[in-house]
């Protein structure tokens, strides 16, 4: 559960944090009305605790404004005003409860839990996944009656998954729900906490991982299925439900074929450079709707393909048309059969959905076995071959989504290079090359030349074989998604509303998630809320200049490395020198050319991507 505390009194908010965090509740603190309204636009909260006296507004007016925005979040007014008239005014403004200071902590907790029970996210007495139980009242986790000790973050993640068993959470959503605004972690913190949670649940004796990874989408609770060693028939209710959903799937086929035809037509027009803006928008909309529809029908692999197609049409370029054509072919193939056609009579727990088929070719069985062990956890089906003859036979029977090729065959190095050439002649399947630690040659003077040879033959990535299986799969994952348009988060701070609107429109067409801010006084709260991957700052603004904001970012221990581009009409050397001296990464002169701005943004984001994703 995530609460927003709107109060400018540090002593009060510190005390509230101390009391509420012990109950595994996550808090964000807003010291004024403007910050609170900005947070409410971007972060989903389960309850608001609102002080009546605020520096820029009174709490009752703010409560009324929140209700006018159709926000139905429960609101608890917490104030030192105890007159009957104040209580009446607060409740008539839309508050759900009213508690006066000083208050008793036990009463405050009781009122909060009562509001949560009446709100949109009711507190359930016990959340269960088989023999795994979470008691939200006592904040305890047990498996088969035995307690499991979790960190606060691990507990909150587990409770969230069990509370919303059918929802898919991406990493940003998990950050918004589980971490408070002042913690400001990166998305890798989500991976770390989920990994720790999985290990503790496995150590507690759970036979299967309850958290399902949907690569490219996020995480969700895996459907619990009882362990059984016998083929027990489905009961009448289960059979009726499957039949009903199967009928709905059949009725959906007509609309699906029509939508796929429209997407294929748009892809063809893109290849011929005749795609109109209206067709582009329609293709994006169709693909976006398909993500939800296919997920609902139990087709996660097809939903992921639809997501890649949506992103491909977000920034249409004729160069990516072949990839869109391939994705559409894969989507047609993935949706030819009902997801319930081969449903077994009994259910058993399964691995995450296998979304891609990979072929690994290497003479070392130990290497292949280590890759095979980790493949299901990435959602990949791995085929293996220990020689090039069997590899050729497998390529004739099916087309993999990516190939891992070890060049160090015992006969001759050129054999692997010849095979790489043959693969690339057959199509554009991405190929990851593995070779010995010192490169293709034992001579350092030949290493660069050998790498250039591999690159010219069409290899898509290169790794030395001492890399761990996780590093190898991470690179394969990057190759499979390399045609995704940019989805980075950008924050633009500029007091010119017309320029701000134009930049947002231009950048969103490229797939960026753009937040525009015209009031630099709200910069810090919006920065922490949106967690951008790159900043674009105007130099000259009222009250706080872009120079001031850049200094603040560079002085912060968490944000100091954030890429910053200045947007300025000042072409003089002094302003440019000052911007670079305070830590700007680039300086773009107004009027801004879209192509130039995109190139500069991609350059800065690409530098970060390379450092984060490519193993050393």
C-alpha positions as a printed NumPy array, in Angstrom:
array([[  0.   ,   0.   ,   0.   ],
       [  1.275,   3.466,  -0.889],
       [  0.226,   6.632,   0.958],
       [  0.706,  10.294,   0.134],
       [  1.26 ,  12.527,   3.172],
       [  0.579,  16.206,   2.405],
       [  2.054,  18.217,   5.258],
       [  4.825,  20.841,   5.549],
       [  5.649,  20.087,   9.212],
       [  8.803,  17.947,   9.253],
       [  8.23 ,  16.77 ,  12.807],
       [  4.754,  15.528,  11.937],
       [  5.854,  13.799,   8.74 ],
       [  8.846,  12.187,  10.475],
       [  6.579,  10.806,  13.177],
       [  4.09 ,   9.547,  10.612],
       [  6.856,   7.855,   8.656],
       [  8.134,   6.134,  11.788],
       [  4.673,   4.817,  12.647],
       [  3.423,   3.839,   9.199],
       [  6.559,   2.235,   7.758],
       [  6.514,  -0.316,  10.578],
       [  3.228,  -1.502,   9.033],
       [  4.932,  -2.053,   5.629],
       [  3.215,   1.02 ,   4.174],
       [  5.178,   3.085,   1.631],
       [  5.038,   6.858,   2.007],
       [  5.635,   9.87 ,  -0.211],
       [  5.763,  13.297,   1.432],
       [  4.472,  16.429,  -0.325],
       [  5.214,  19.674,   1.544],
       [  2.706,  21.766,  -0.428],
       [ -0.347,  21.573,  -2.661],
       [  1.497,  22.031,  -5.97 ],
       [  3.844,  19.128,  -5.303],
       [  0.92 ,  16.976,  -4.184],
       [ -1.069,  17.655,  -7.363],
       [  1.983,  16.859,  -9.515],
       [  2.486,  13.551,  -7.71 ],
       [ -1.172,  12.601,  -7.998],
       [ -0.918,  12.934, -11.775],
       [  1.873,  10.373, -12.037],
       [  1.857,   8.015,  -9.021],
       [ -1.006,   5.694,  -7.994],
       [ -1.771,   6.106,  -4.297],
       [ -4.065,   4.084,  -2.082],
       [ -4.77 ,   6.824,   0.502],
       [ -4.024,  10.499,   1.193],
       [ -3.305,  11.914,   4.653],
       [ -3.844,  15.659,   4.33 ],
       [ -3.026,  18.519,   6.674],
       [ -5.459,  21.441,   6.63 ],
       [ -2.808,  24.178,   6.967],
       [ -0.422,  24.251,   3.975],
       [  1.954,  27.018,   2.83 ],
       [  0.318,  27.536,  -0.588],
       [ -3.285,  26.439,   0.03 ],
       [ -5.619,  25.195,   2.72 ],
       [ -6.177,  21.464,   2.886],
       [ -9.932,  21.723,   2.543],
       [ -9.625,  23.592,  -0.779],
       [ -7.054,  21.06 ,  -1.952],
       [ -9.385,  18.22 ,  -0.964],
       [-12.181,  19.799,  -2.957],
       [ -9.87 ,  20.255,  -5.973],
       [ -8.789,  16.596,  -5.836],
       [-12.425,  15.532,  -5.872],
       [-13.163,  17.866,  -8.797],
       [-10.488,  15.985, -10.75 ],
       [-12.548,  12.793, -10.282],
       [ -9.965,  11.334,  -7.911],
       [-11.629,   8.758,  -5.67 ],
       [ -8.637,   8.045,  -3.436],
       [ -9.654,   7.923,   0.254],
       [ -8.624,  11.137,   2.057],
       [ -7.967,  11.453,   5.792],
       [ -7.746,  15.023,   7.072],
       [ -5.191,  15.247,   9.885],
       [ -5.17 ,  18.644,  11.592],
       [ -4.978,  20.573,  14.829],
       [ -8.304,  22.291,  13.997],
       [-10.974,  20.59 ,  16.094],
       [-13.963,  22.941,  15.703],
       [-17.22 ,  21.398,  14.525],
       [-17.358,  23.843,  11.612],
       [-13.912,  22.698,  10.417],
       [-14.965,  19.045,  10.573],
       [-18.135,  19.75 ,   8.604],
       [-16.253,  21.781,   5.986],
       [-13.66 ,  19.032,   5.56 ],
       [-16.196,  16.249,   5.151],
       [-18.332,  18.311,   2.761],
       [-15.208,  19.019,   0.672],
       [-14.886,  15.284,   0.066],
       [-12.751,  13.973,   2.921],
       [-13.534,  10.436,   4.079],
       [-12.381,  10.931,   7.668],
       [-11.152,  13.675,  10.014],
       [ -8.625,  13.166,  12.831],
       [ -7.438,  15.947,  15.121],
       [ -3.975,  16.458,  16.577],
       [ -2.723,  15.281,  18.969],
       [ -3.696,  11.783,  17.929],
       [ -3.051,   8.289,  19.189],
       [ -0.96 ,   6.148,  16.818],
       [ -3.195,   3.125,  17.295],
       [ -6.278,   5.173,  16.384],
       [ -4.537,   6.625,  13.314],
       [ -3.614,   3.134,  12.075],
       [ -7.137,   1.89 ,  12.72 ],
       [ -8.655,   4.77 ,  10.739],
       [ -6.193,   4.27 ,   7.852],
       [ -6.979,   0.571,   7.65 ],
       [-10.698,   1.274,   7.819],
       [-10.399,   3.701,   4.898],
       [ -8.341,   1.231,   2.893],
       [-10.964,  -1.442,   3.475],
       [-13.657,   0.897,   2.155],
       [-11.511,   2.18 ,  -0.715],
       [-10.724,   0.754,  -4.111],
       [ -7.943,  -1.484,  -2.762],
       [ -9.483,  -3.312,   0.196],
       [ -7.272,  -5.019,   2.745],
       [ -7.918,  -8.751,   2.539],
       [ -7.66 , -10.717,   5.745],
       [ -5.181, -13.219,   4.259],
       [ -3.569, -13.359,   0.83 ],
       [ -2.696, -16.861,  -0.36 ],
       [ -0.839, -18.638,  -3.137],
       [ -1.211, -22.31 ,  -2.363],
       [  0.347, -22.883,   1.056],
       [  2.052, -19.457,   0.909],
       [  0.168, -16.94 ,   3.05 ],
       [  0.555, -13.203,   3.62 ],
       [ -1.225, -11.555,   6.554],
       [ -1.437,  -7.806,   5.757],
       [ -2.7  ,  -6.988,   9.243],
       [  0.34 ,  -8.476,  10.984],
       [  2.719,  -8.07 ,   7.993],
       [  3.722, -11.725,   8.276],
       [  4.532, -14.293,   5.601],
       [  4.305, -18.049,   6.149],
       [  4.654, -21.184,   4.047],
       [  2.956, -24.329,   5.352],
       [  2.669, -22.519,   8.681],
       [  6.388, -21.72 ,   8.94 ],
       [  7.37 , -18.022,   9.021],
       [  9.5  , -16.499,   6.252],
       [ 11.634, -13.477,   7.089],
       [ 11.581, -10.878,   4.335],
       [ 12.975,  -7.372,   4.039],
       [ 10.36 ,  -4.582,   3.917],
       [ 10.789,  -4.2  ,   0.146],
       [ 10.535,  -7.95 ,  -0.442],
       [  7.382,  -8.078,   1.672],
       [  5.773,  -5.179,  -0.196],
       [  6.532,  -6.761,  -3.566],
       [  5.067, -10.104,  -2.513],
       [  1.956,  -8.495,  -1.024],
       [  1.45 ,  -6.434,  -4.184],
       [  1.666,  -9.49 ,  -6.463],
       [ -0.766, -11.469,  -4.297],
       [ -3.165,  -8.549,  -3.983],
       [ -3.344,  -8.045,  -7.764],
       [ -2.848, -11.601,  -9.095],
       [ -3.761, -10.878, -12.724],
       [ -1.943,  -7.588, -13.219],
       [  1.403,  -7.202, -15.016],
       [  3.735,  -4.688, -13.328],
       [  6.639,  -3.178, -15.207],
       [  9.663,  -1.996, -13.24 ],
       [  8.575,   1.632, -13.137],
       [  5.192,   0.659, -11.7  ],
       [  6.911,  -1.42 ,  -9.019],
       [  9.169,   1.509,  -8.163],
       [  6.123,   3.758,  -7.854],
       [  4.27 ,   1.319,  -5.587],
       [  7.049,  -0.014,  -3.364],
       [  9.679,   2.746,  -3.085],
       [  9.067,   6.167,  -1.665],
       [  9.82 ,   9.29 ,  -3.652],
       [ 12.888,  10.27 ,  -1.612],
       [ 14.638,   6.909,  -2.148],
       [ 15.118,   7.398,  -5.913],
       [ 16.477,   3.943,  -6.82 ],
       [ 17.203,   2.786, -10.355],
       [ 15.181,   0.062, -12.055],
       [ 17.935,  -2.427, -11.265],
       [ 16.771,  -2.211,  -7.629],
       [ 13.573,  -4.001,  -8.655],
       [ 15.549,  -6.864, -10.177],
       [ 17.695,  -7.142,  -7.05 ],
       [ 14.727,  -7.259,  -4.668],
       [ 12.79 ,  -9.784,  -6.771],
       [ 15.874, -11.979,  -7.003],
       [ 16.254, -11.876,  -3.212],
       [ 12.549, -12.596,  -2.702],
       [ 12.689, -15.599,  -5.031],
       [ 15.691, -17.035,  -3.207],
       [ 14.015, -16.758,   0.187],
       [ 10.809, -18.363,  -1.069],
       [ 12.789, -21.19 ,  -2.635],
       [ 14.759, -21.665,   0.609],
       [ 11.442, -21.823,   2.495],
       [ 10.462, -24.868,   0.437],
       [  8.193, -23.488,  -2.303],
       [  8.402, -25.998,  -5.153],
       [  7.705, -23.344,  -7.8  ],
       [  8.47 , -19.651,  -8.268],
       [  5.258, -17.633,  -7.698],
       [  6.6  , -14.61 ,  -9.616],
       [  6.339, -14.898, -13.378],
       [  8.672, -12.872, -15.609],
       [  7.18 , -11.671, -18.897],
       [ 10.219, -10.379, -20.74 ],
       [  9.529,  -7.05 , -22.372],
       [  6.386,  -6.541, -20.237],
       [  7.263,  -6.972, -16.558],
       [  6.278,  -9.275, -13.708],
       [  3.073, -10.814, -12.407],
       [  1.898, -13.518, -10.031],
       [  2.013, -16.929, -11.641],
       [ -1.347, -18.71 , -11.645],
       [ -1.233, -21.171,  -8.743],
       [ -1.738, -24.749,  -9.785],
       [ -1.782, -27.642,  -7.319],
       [  0.932, -30.261,  -7.593],
       [ -0.51 , -33.553,  -8.793],
       [  0.942, -36.793, -10.042],
       [ -2.243, -38.156, -11.568],
       [ -4.302, -37.114, -14.531],
       [ -7.385, -35.775, -12.782],
       [-10.177, -34.62 , -15.074],
       [-11.361, -31.036, -14.911],
       [-14.597, -30.518, -13.023],
       [-17.718, -29.296, -14.784],
       [-17.146, -25.668, -13.791],
       [-13.583, -25.638, -15.142],
       [-14.648, -27.296, -18.379],
       [-17.458, -24.765, -18.811],
       [-15.071, -21.828, -18.199],
       [-12.529, -23.136, -20.718],
       [-15.274, -23.732, -23.276],
       [-16.607, -20.186, -22.807],
       [-13.191, -18.592, -23.211],
       [-12.47 , -20.825, -26.202],
       [-15.699, -19.632, -27.83 ],
       [-14.728, -16.02 , -27.183],
       [-11.345, -16.716, -28.786],
       [-13.041, -18.099, -31.897],
       [-15.307, -15.05 , -32.13 ],
       [-12.232, -12.848, -31.799],
       [-10.546, -14.473, -34.82 ],
       [-12.458, -12.42 , -37.395],
       [-11.462,  -9.113, -35.816],
       [ -7.914, -10.371, -35.306],
       [ -7.441, -11.239, -38.988],
       [ -8.795,  -7.844, -40.016],
       [ -6.415,  -6.086, -37.631],
       [ -3.425,  -8.131, -38.812],
       [ -4.27 ,  -7.26 , -42.428],
       [ -4.316,  -3.549, -41.585],
       [ -0.946,  -3.86 , -39.82 ],
       [  0.539,  -5.708, -42.801],
       [ -0.767,  -3.034, -45.153],
       [  0.827,  -0.332, -42.996],
       [  4.103,  -2.275, -42.927],
       [  4.055,  -2.551, -46.726],
       [  3.391,   1.182, -47.052],
       [  6.261,   1.861, -44.673],
       [  8.598,  -0.204, -46.849],
       [  7.412,   1.752, -49.917],
       [  7.704,   5.058, -48.008],
       [  4.004,   5.792, -48.57 ],
       [  2.837,   5.431, -44.945],
       [  0.618,   8.375, -43.987],
       [  0.472,   9.825, -40.447],
       [ -3.124,   8.571, -40.131],
       [ -2.099,   5.023, -41.07 ],
       [  0.816,   5.188, -38.65 ],
       [ -1.467,   6.276, -35.81 ],
       [ -4.013,   3.579, -36.691],
       [ -1.286,   0.889, -36.749],
       [  0.007,   1.966, -33.345],
       [ -3.525,   1.896, -31.922],
       [ -4.283,  -1.57 , -33.341],
       [ -1.021,  -3.052, -32.047],
       [ -1.575,  -1.47 , -28.632],
       [ -5.061,  -2.958, -28.362],
       [ -3.737,  -6.363, -29.411],
       [ -1.302,  -6.387, -26.478],
       [ -4.187,  -6.376, -24.007],
       [ -6.437,  -8.701, -26.018],
       [ -3.793, -11.367, -26.55 ],
       [ -2.677, -11.193, -22.926],
       [ -6.269, -11.701, -21.806],
       [ -6.541, -14.843, -23.949],
       [ -3.405, -16.347, -22.418],
       [ -1.081, -15.536, -25.337],
       [  1.918, -13.798, -23.696],
       [  4.277, -14.584, -26.583],
       [  1.891, -13.052, -29.091],
       [  1.315, -10.054, -26.786],
       [  5.059,  -9.379, -26.679],
       [  5.213,  -9.51 , -30.484],
       [  2.343,  -6.996, -30.623],
       [  4.258,  -4.729, -28.243],
       [  7.325,  -4.77 , -30.52 ],
       [  5.086,  -3.993, -33.499],
       [  3.525,  -1.047, -31.666],
       [  6.97 ,   0.315, -30.867],
       [  8.077,  -0.21 , -34.474],
       [  5.255,   1.994, -35.739],
       [  5.971,   4.615, -33.059],
       [  9.05 ,   5.793, -34.967],
       [  8.506,   4.477, -38.498],
       [ 11.574,   4.255, -40.712],
       [ 11.772,   2.253, -43.896],
       [ 14.882,   0.501, -42.544],
       [ 12.838,  -1.31 , -39.878],
       [ 10.099,  -2.443, -42.296],
       [ 11.705,  -5.902, -42.783],
       [ 11.725,  -6.423, -39.027],
       [  8.072,  -5.392, -38.809],
       [  7.246,  -7.846, -41.603],
       [  9.004, -10.624, -39.691],
       [  7.222,  -9.716, -36.472],
       [  3.844,  -9.758, -38.211],
       [  4.577, -13.175, -39.705],
       [  5.501, -14.457, -36.247],
       [  2.336, -12.92 , -34.81 ],
       [  0.155, -14.646, -37.4  ],
       [  1.842, -17.942, -36.644],
       [  1.515, -17.462, -32.884],
       [ -2.232, -16.832, -33.15 ],
       [ -3.179, -19.646, -35.531],
       [ -4.134, -22.023, -32.714],
       [ -6.406, -21.542, -29.741],
       [ -4.431, -21.265, -26.499],
       [ -6.833, -23.897, -25.075],
       [ -6.647, -26.399, -27.922],
       [ -4.014, -28.58 , -26.28 ],
       [ -4.882, -27.854, -22.664],
       [ -4.094, -30.97 , -20.603],
       [ -6.673, -32.612, -18.385],
       [ -4.572, -31.845, -15.355],
       [ -2.555, -28.768, -14.478],
       [  1.012, -28.593, -13.263],
       [  3.225, -25.656, -12.499],
       [  5.261, -24.531, -15.484],
       [  8.223, -22.385, -16.411],
       [  7.709, -18.802, -17.609],
       [  6.287, -18.635, -21.157],
       [  9.003, -19.396, -23.714],
       [  8.866, -16.368, -25.986],
       [ 11.876, -16.993, -28.285],
       [ 13.67 , -19.975, -29.793],
       [ 17.466, -19.805, -29.704],
       [ 20.045, -22.071, -31.37 ],
       [ 23.426, -22.446, -29.618],
       [ 26.256, -24.016, -31.631],
       [ 29.4  , -24.948, -29.695],
       [ 31.752, -27.946, -29.413],
       [ 31.78 , -27.693, -25.61 ],
       [ 28.842, -29.62 , -24.018],
       [ 29.536, -27.98 , -20.656],
       [ 28.976, -24.525, -22.13 ],
       [ 25.762, -25.654, -23.812],
       [ 24.49 , -27.232, -20.584],
       [ 25.112, -24.035, -18.6  ],
       [ 23.163, -22.042, -21.203],
       [ 20.378, -24.648, -21.192],
       [ 20.015, -24.375, -17.416],
       [ 19.359, -20.616, -17.471],
       [ 17.37 , -20.414, -20.73 ],
       [ 13.882, -21.026, -19.215],
       [ 14.36 , -18.29 , -16.623],
       [ 14.815, -15.824, -19.516],
       [ 11.757, -17.199, -21.301],
       [ 13.821, -18.85 , -24.06 ],
       [ 13.64 , -22.3  , -25.642],
       [ 17.211, -23.409, -26.413],
       [ 18.186, -25.859, -29.155],
       [ 21.82 , -27.001, -29.18 ],
       [ 24.307, -28.43 , -31.657],
       [ 27.867, -29.598, -30.996],
       [ 28.899, -29.619, -34.667],
       [ 28.095, -27.595, -37.762],
       [ 26.498, -30.493, -39.638],
       [ 23.732, -30.964, -37.065],
       [ 23.426, -27.18 , -36.813],
       [ 22.704, -26.973, -40.549],
       [ 20.071, -29.701, -40.222],
       [ 18.332, -27.825, -37.407],
       [ 18.322, -24.604, -39.429],
       [ 16.549, -26.462, -42.235],
       [ 13.751, -27.606, -39.913],
       [ 13.092, -24.374, -38.028],
       [ 14.197, -20.761, -38.011],
       [ 15.565, -19.58 , -34.64 ],
       [ 15.07 , -16.047, -33.368],
       [ 18.783, -15.758, -32.538],
       [ 21.942, -17.849, -32.847],
       [ 24.855, -18.252, -30.435],
       [ 27.899, -19.397, -32.443],
       [ 31.183, -20.565, -30.924],
       [ 33.994, -20.038, -33.448],
       [ 36.501, -22.235, -31.638],
       [ 35.806, -25.534, -33.351],
       [ 38.712, -27.977, -33.156],
       [ 39.163, -28.389, -36.928],
       [ 39.709, -24.82 , -38.095],
       [ 38.656, -21.317, -37.14 ],
       [ 37.622, -20.493, -40.683],
       [ 34.95 , -23.214, -40.495],
       [ 33.016, -21.104, -38.016],
       [ 33.536, -17.976, -40.126],
       [ 32.265, -19.784, -43.219],
       [ 29.195, -20.94 , -41.32 ],
       [ 28.567, -17.358, -40.124],
       [ 28.628, -16.224, -43.758],
       [ 26.103, -18.917, -44.704],
       [ 23.776, -17.913, -41.846],
       [ 23.776, -14.276, -42.896],
       [ 23.036, -15.196, -46.514],
       [ 19.881, -16.975, -45.35 ],
       [ 18.414, -13.964, -43.536],
       [ 18.833, -11.354, -40.815],
       [ 18.787, -13.645, -37.766],
       [ 20.959, -11.98 , -35.078],
       [ 24.157, -13.897, -34.289],
       [ 26.21 , -13.664, -31.097],
       [ 29.827, -14.803, -31.59 ],
       [ 31.704, -16.551, -28.765],
       [ 35.434, -17.107, -28.851],
       [ 38.471, -17.519, -26.615],
       [ 39.424, -14.916, -24.007],
       [ 42.234, -13.36 , -26.056],
       [ 40.139, -12.793, -29.143],
       [ 40.083, -14.688, -32.419],
       [ 43.853, -14.742, -32.488],
       [ 46.535, -15.219, -29.847],
       [ 48.4  , -12.281, -31.339],
       [ 47.304,  -8.924, -29.857],
       [ 48.233,  -7.192, -33.107],
       [ 45.649,  -9.287, -34.977],
       [ 42.79 ,  -8.985, -32.485],
       [ 41.284,  -5.805, -33.99 ],
       [ 41.626,  -7.141, -37.526],
       [ 39.929, -10.401, -36.542],
       [ 37.073,  -8.561, -34.862],
       [ 36.618,  -6.41 , -37.962],
       [ 36.494,  -9.594, -40.06 ],
       [ 33.686, -10.986, -37.899],
       [ 31.792,  -7.686, -37.989],
       [ 32.062,  -7.488, -41.79 ],
       [ 30.651, -11.   , -42.087],
       [ 27.513,  -9.767, -40.304],
       [ 27.968, -10.769, -36.66 ],
       [ 25.704,  -8.77 , -34.375],
       [ 27.581,  -9.145, -31.082],
       [ 30.873, -10.516, -29.796],
       [ 31.68 , -12.009, -26.402],
       [ 34.672, -13.776, -24.934],
       [ 33.837, -17.224, -23.611],
       [ 34.735, -16.486, -20.027],
       [ 31.463, -14.497, -19.865],
       [ 28.867, -16.039, -17.568],
       [ 25.662, -17.601, -18.958],
       [ 23.749, -14.613, -17.561],
       [ 26.003, -12.229, -19.512],
       [ 25.454, -14.261, -22.68 ],
       [ 21.682, -14.285, -22.248],
       [ 21.695, -10.567, -21.459],
       [ 23.364,  -9.833, -24.792],
       [ 20.978, -12.194, -26.62 ],
       [ 18.062, -10.348, -25.001],
       [ 19.505,  -7.031, -26.212],
       [ 19.863,  -8.409, -29.748],
       [ 16.266,  -9.617, -29.81 ],
       [ 15.028,  -6.159, -28.826],
       [ 17.538,  -4.014, -30.703],
       [ 14.912,  -2.823, -33.186],
       [ 12.694,  -1.482, -30.422],
       [ 12.264,   2.275, -30.713],
       [ 13.649,   4.411, -27.945],
       [ 11.48 ,   4.291, -24.825],
       [ 13.624,   6.438, -22.545],
       [ 12.052,   8.951, -20.163],
       [ 12.821,  12.61 , -20.872],
       [ 12.157,  15.647, -18.68 ],
       [ 12.046,  19.027, -20.452],
       [ 12.134,  22.212, -18.362],
       [ 11.327,  25.356, -20.378],
       [  9.125,  28.327, -19.531],
       [  7.998,  28.717, -23.173],
       [  4.713,  26.719, -23.312],
       [  4.586,  26.726, -27.12 ],
       [  8.106,  25.32 , -27.452],
       [  7.411,  22.833, -24.678],
       [  4.308,  21.515, -26.464],
       [  6.117,  21.265, -29.79 ],
       [  9.069,  19.393, -28.292],
       [  6.788,  16.983, -26.459],
       [  4.902,  16.21 , -29.677],
       [  8.09 ,  15.699, -31.692],
       [  9.835,  13.498, -29.133],
       [  6.791,  11.361, -28.353],
       [  6.604,  10.421, -32.044],
       [ 10.009,   8.811, -31.579],
       [  8.745,   6.665, -28.709],
       [ 10.158,   8.753, -25.862],
       [  8.173,   9.134, -22.641],
       [  8.198,  12.913, -22.277],
       [  7.32 ,  15.074, -19.275],
       [  7.185,  18.826, -19.807],
       [  7.622,  21.32 , -16.968],
       [  7.153,  25.057, -17.397],
       [  7.61 ,  25.978, -13.715],
       [ 11.241,  25.378, -12.644],
       [ 10.284,  25.748,  -8.959],
       [  8.655,  22.296,  -9.198],
       [ 11.749,  20.752, -10.763],
       [ 12.996,  18.669,  -7.851],
       [  9.715,  16.989,  -7.017],
       [  8.987,  16.238, -10.677],
       [ 12.525,  14.919, -11.186],
       [ 12.121,  12.457,  -8.32 ],
       [  8.656,  11.436,  -9.482],
       [  9.382,  10.879, -13.189],
       [ 12.956,   9.52 , -12.788],
       [ 14.058,  10.637, -16.273],
       [ 16.895,   9.121, -18.276],
       [ 17.861,  12.525, -19.695],
       [ 17.208,  16.21 , -18.95 ],
       [ 16.635,  19.037, -21.413],
       [ 16.966,  22.434, -19.695],
       [ 16.328,  25.941, -20.946],
       [ 19.121,  28.294, -19.91 ],
       [ 17.067,  31.415, -19.197],
       [ 14.018,  30.96 , -16.961],
       [ 12.431,  33.056, -14.21 ],
       [ 13.412,  32.389, -10.58 ],
       [ 15.69 ,  29.409, -11.345],
       [ 17.798,  29.182, -14.493],
       [ 18.84 ,  25.992, -16.217],
       [ 22.359,  26.679, -14.92 ],
       [ 21.009,  26.573, -11.347],
       [ 19.134,  23.319, -11.968],
       [ 22.182,  21.717, -13.573],
       [ 24.31 ,  22.6  , -10.548],
       [ 21.721,  21.014,  -8.231],
       [ 21.704,  17.782, -10.24 ],
       [ 25.492,  17.538, -10.422],
       [ 25.753,  18.021,  -6.644],
       [ 23.333,  15.193,  -5.852],
       [ 24.801,  11.78 ,  -5.013],
       [ 22.067,   9.945,  -6.923],
       [ 21.473,  12.15 ,  -9.963],
       [ 25.004,  13.49 , -10.584],
       [ 25.533,  11.316, -13.715],
       [ 22.199,  12.14 , -15.393],
       [ 22.773,  13.356, -19.005],
       [ 21.838,  17.02 , -19.411],
       [ 21.269,  18.932, -22.669],
       [ 20.854,  22.7  , -22.61 ],
       [ 18.371,  24.393, -24.95 ],
       [ 19.259,  28.033, -25.45 ],
       [ 18.906,  31.04 , -27.735],
       [ 22.216,  32.39 , -26.37 ],
       [ 24.993,  31.787, -28.889],
       [ 27.668,  33.758, -27.035],
       [ 30.812,  32.02 , -25.832],
       [ 30.364,  33.062, -22.188],
       [ 26.989,  31.331, -21.8  ],
       [ 28.228,  28.228, -23.575],
       [ 31.33 ,  28.103, -21.363],
       [ 29.232,  28.539, -18.195],
       [ 26.824,  25.753, -19.221],
       [ 29.653,  23.313, -19.9  ],
       [ 31.501,  24.3  , -16.738],
       [ 28.524,  23.408, -14.498],
       [ 28.269,  19.962, -16.081],
       [ 26.204,  20.125, -19.282],
       [ 26.725,  17.232, -21.702],
       [ 25.592,  19.19 , -24.754],
       [ 24.361,  22.627, -25.792],
       [ 21.642,  22.983, -28.462],
       [ 20.915,  26.376, -29.999],
       [ 17.39 ,  27.577, -30.691],
       [ 15.655,  27.378, -33.116],
       [ 15.95 ,  23.627, -32.616],
       [ 16.119,  21.266, -35.584],
       [ 14.28 ,  18.025, -34.834],
       [ 16.796,  15.754, -36.577],
       [ 19.73 ,  17.393, -34.781],
       [ 18.028,  17.176, -31.388],
       [ 17.114,  13.497, -31.855],
       [ 20.664,  12.667, -32.89 ],
       [ 22.104,  14.379, -29.816],
       [ 19.623,  12.683, -27.463],
       [ 20.302,   9.259, -28.951],
       [ 24.028,   9.853, -28.65 ],
       [ 23.774,  10.567, -24.916],
       [ 21.351,   7.718, -24.257],
       [ 23.404,   5.333, -26.368],
       [ 26.456,   5.985, -24.225],
       [ 24.52 ,   4.958, -21.111],
       [ 23.004,   1.912, -22.839],
       [ 26.412,   0.633, -23.895],
       [ 27.846,   0.946, -20.413],
       [ 24.882,  -0.744, -18.754],
       [ 24.148,  -3.612, -21.115],
       [ 27.437,  -4.907, -22.57 ],
       [ 29.369,  -7.153, -20.189],
       [ 33.004,  -6.318, -19.628]])
